[in-house]
Each structure stands twice: as structure tokens, then as C-alpha cells.
XYZ file of C-alpha atoms in Angstrom:
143
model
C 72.786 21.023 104.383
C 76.633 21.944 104.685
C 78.153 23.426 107.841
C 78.836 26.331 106.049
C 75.538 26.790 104.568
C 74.118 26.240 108.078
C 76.281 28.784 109.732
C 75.146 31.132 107.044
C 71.423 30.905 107.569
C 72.274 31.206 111.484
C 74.643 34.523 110.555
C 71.333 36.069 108.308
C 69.154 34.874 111.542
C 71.300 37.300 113.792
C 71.359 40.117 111.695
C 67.817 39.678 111.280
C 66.728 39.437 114.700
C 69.017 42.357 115.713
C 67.594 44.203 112.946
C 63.930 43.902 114.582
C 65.221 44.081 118.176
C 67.327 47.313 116.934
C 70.618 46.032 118.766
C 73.788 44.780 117.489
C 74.847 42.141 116.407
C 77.899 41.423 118.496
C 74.685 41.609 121.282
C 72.507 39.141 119.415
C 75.217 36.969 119.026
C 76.283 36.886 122.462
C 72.691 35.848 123.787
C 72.899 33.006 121.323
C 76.121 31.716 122.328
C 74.506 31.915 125.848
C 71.607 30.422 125.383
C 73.368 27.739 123.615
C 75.577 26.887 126.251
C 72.959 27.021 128.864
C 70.278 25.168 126.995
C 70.936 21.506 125.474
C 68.144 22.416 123.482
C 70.370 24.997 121.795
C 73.038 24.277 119.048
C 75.972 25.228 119.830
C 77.048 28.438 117.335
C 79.665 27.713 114.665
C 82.807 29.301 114.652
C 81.723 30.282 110.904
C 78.482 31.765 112.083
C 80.979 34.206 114.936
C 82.932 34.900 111.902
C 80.092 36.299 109.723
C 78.519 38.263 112.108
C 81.724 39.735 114.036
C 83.010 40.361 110.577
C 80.074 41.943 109.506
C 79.875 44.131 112.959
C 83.148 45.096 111.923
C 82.334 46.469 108.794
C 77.967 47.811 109.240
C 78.772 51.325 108.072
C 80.677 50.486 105.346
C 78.176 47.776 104.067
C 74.892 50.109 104.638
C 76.728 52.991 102.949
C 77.435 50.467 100.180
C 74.104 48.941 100.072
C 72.248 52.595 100.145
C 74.685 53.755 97.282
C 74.217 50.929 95.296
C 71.018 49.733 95.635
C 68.607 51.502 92.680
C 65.315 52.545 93.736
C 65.386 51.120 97.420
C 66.316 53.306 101.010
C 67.797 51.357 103.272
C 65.040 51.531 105.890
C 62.253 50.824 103.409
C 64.126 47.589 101.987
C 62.069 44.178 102.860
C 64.115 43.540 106.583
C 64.638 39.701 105.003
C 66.767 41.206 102.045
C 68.196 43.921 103.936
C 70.142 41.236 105.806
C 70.765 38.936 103.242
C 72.806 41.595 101.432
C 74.586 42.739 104.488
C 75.691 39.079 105.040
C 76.510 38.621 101.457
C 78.302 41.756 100.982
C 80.575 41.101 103.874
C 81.349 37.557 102.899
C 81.710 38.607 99.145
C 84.496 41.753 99.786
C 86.471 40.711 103.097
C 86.257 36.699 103.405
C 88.347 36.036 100.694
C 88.521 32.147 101.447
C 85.162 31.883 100.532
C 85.071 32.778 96.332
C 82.575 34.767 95.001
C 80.331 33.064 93.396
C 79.542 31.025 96.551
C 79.229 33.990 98.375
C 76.814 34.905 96.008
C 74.703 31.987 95.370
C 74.548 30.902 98.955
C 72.595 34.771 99.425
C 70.498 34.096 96.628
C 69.646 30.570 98.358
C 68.564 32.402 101.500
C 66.204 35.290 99.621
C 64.763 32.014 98.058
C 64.207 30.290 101.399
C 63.368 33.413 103.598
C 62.059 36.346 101.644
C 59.639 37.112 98.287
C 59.821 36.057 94.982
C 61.088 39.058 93.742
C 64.189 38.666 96.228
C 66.676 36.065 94.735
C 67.248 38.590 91.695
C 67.148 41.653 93.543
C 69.979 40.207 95.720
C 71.891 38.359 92.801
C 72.031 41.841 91.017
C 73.085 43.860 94.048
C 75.646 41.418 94.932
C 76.857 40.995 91.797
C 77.327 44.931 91.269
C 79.327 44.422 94.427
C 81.198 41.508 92.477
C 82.270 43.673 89.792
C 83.174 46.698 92.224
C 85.015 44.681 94.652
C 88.674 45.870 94.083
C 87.976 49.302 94.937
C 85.379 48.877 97.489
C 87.416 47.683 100.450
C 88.747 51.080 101.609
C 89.655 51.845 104.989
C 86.925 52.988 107.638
């Protein structure tokens, strides 16, 4: 698997867990980090996987507004937690990395619905992120 593919999964695994714990995850991340350094057991994070989720932090009420707006049929808080975080990751690396193009951004969310959520998940998240693809110009506004 690619580094950056790894740091992804490890980003979605932060947002996830913070999403059941119902902290943040600038918090989440920091007991990883610890726990990495502490424990040889532990990988180290990537400096990708800090990026993600601090970039994401940066941005949560501007991605959950866009994700509630955008996303037909589906609340927020009823959304599958798995997917919930897979679009948060994707829709931050999709409208503010812009070293990472779309499509990647895109396909590498779709690869984690496959690996970590239902079968009805890949296209769920392909459509919502590429709504978000087609939208992207205008939704970077300032919060």
C-alpha cells in the first residue's frame, strides 16, 4: 500500500474513533502521536496523516454543513459513522489539498467505503464527492 494511501486510512481511523469517543480530532490525534512515541509497538504517525486530520479540524463546520446540504436523503447523525468519515476526509482533501488532484482524492475515499463500510457505500461516497467535485470553485468560502 502507498504512504499516502496508508496515512489516509490512519486520517479516516481518527475521525472515526473521535466520532465514537465524541472528541476531536486534534485530541485523537494527539493520543496517537503519544502512544506512538511511547510504544514501539506503535507506528509512528505520518506527517500526511497530521495533515488530513489538522486540516480537516480546521475546516469540521464547513465540511458537516456541506455534507448535510448536500447529501440527499441522509442527516448527518443518522449517516452510517464509517461513511460519515470517509466523506469528511474526502471532502477536505478534495476542496483545500490542492496537491493532491481530484480524482485521487476521490477514488482513494471510494477505496476506504470499499474496505471499511457496506456495499452500498463506495457509490454513495463517489456521488457525494463528486457533487463536491463539480461544486468545488465556489465552495471554499471563508469561515
Amino acid at each position: 500500500m502507498a504512504a499516502r494511501s496508508k496515512a489516509r486510512k490512519r486520517a479516516f481511523q481518527i475521525l472515526f474513533e473521535a466520532d465514537q469517543r465524541g472528541s476531536s480530532a486534534q485530541n485523537v490525534l494527539a493520543d496517537w502521536v503519544r502512544h506512538s512515541r511511547s510504544d514501539d509497538r506503535q507506528p509512528p504517525v505520518n506527517e500526511y496523516t497530521m495533515q488530513l486530520v489538522e486540516g480537516y479540524a480546521q475546516h469540521v463546520s464547513r465540511i458537516d454543513e456541506l455534507i448535510a446540504t448536500y447529501a440527499v436523503d441522509w442527516d448527518l447523525d443518522r449517516m452510517p459513522v464509517a461513511d460519515r468519515n470517509i466523506v469528511r476526509l474526502g471532502a477536505y482533501e478534495l476542496i483545500w489539498e490542492d496537491e493532491t488532484p481530484d480524482a485521487v482524492a476521490i477514488d482513494e475515499a471510494v477505496q476506504l467505503a470499499k474496505e471499511f463500510s457496506t456495499d452500498d457505500s463506495p457509490a454513495f461516497v463517489n456521488g457525494l464527492l463528486g457533487r463536491f467535485k463539480e461544486l468545488k470553485p465556489g465552495l471554499r468560502r471563508a469561515e
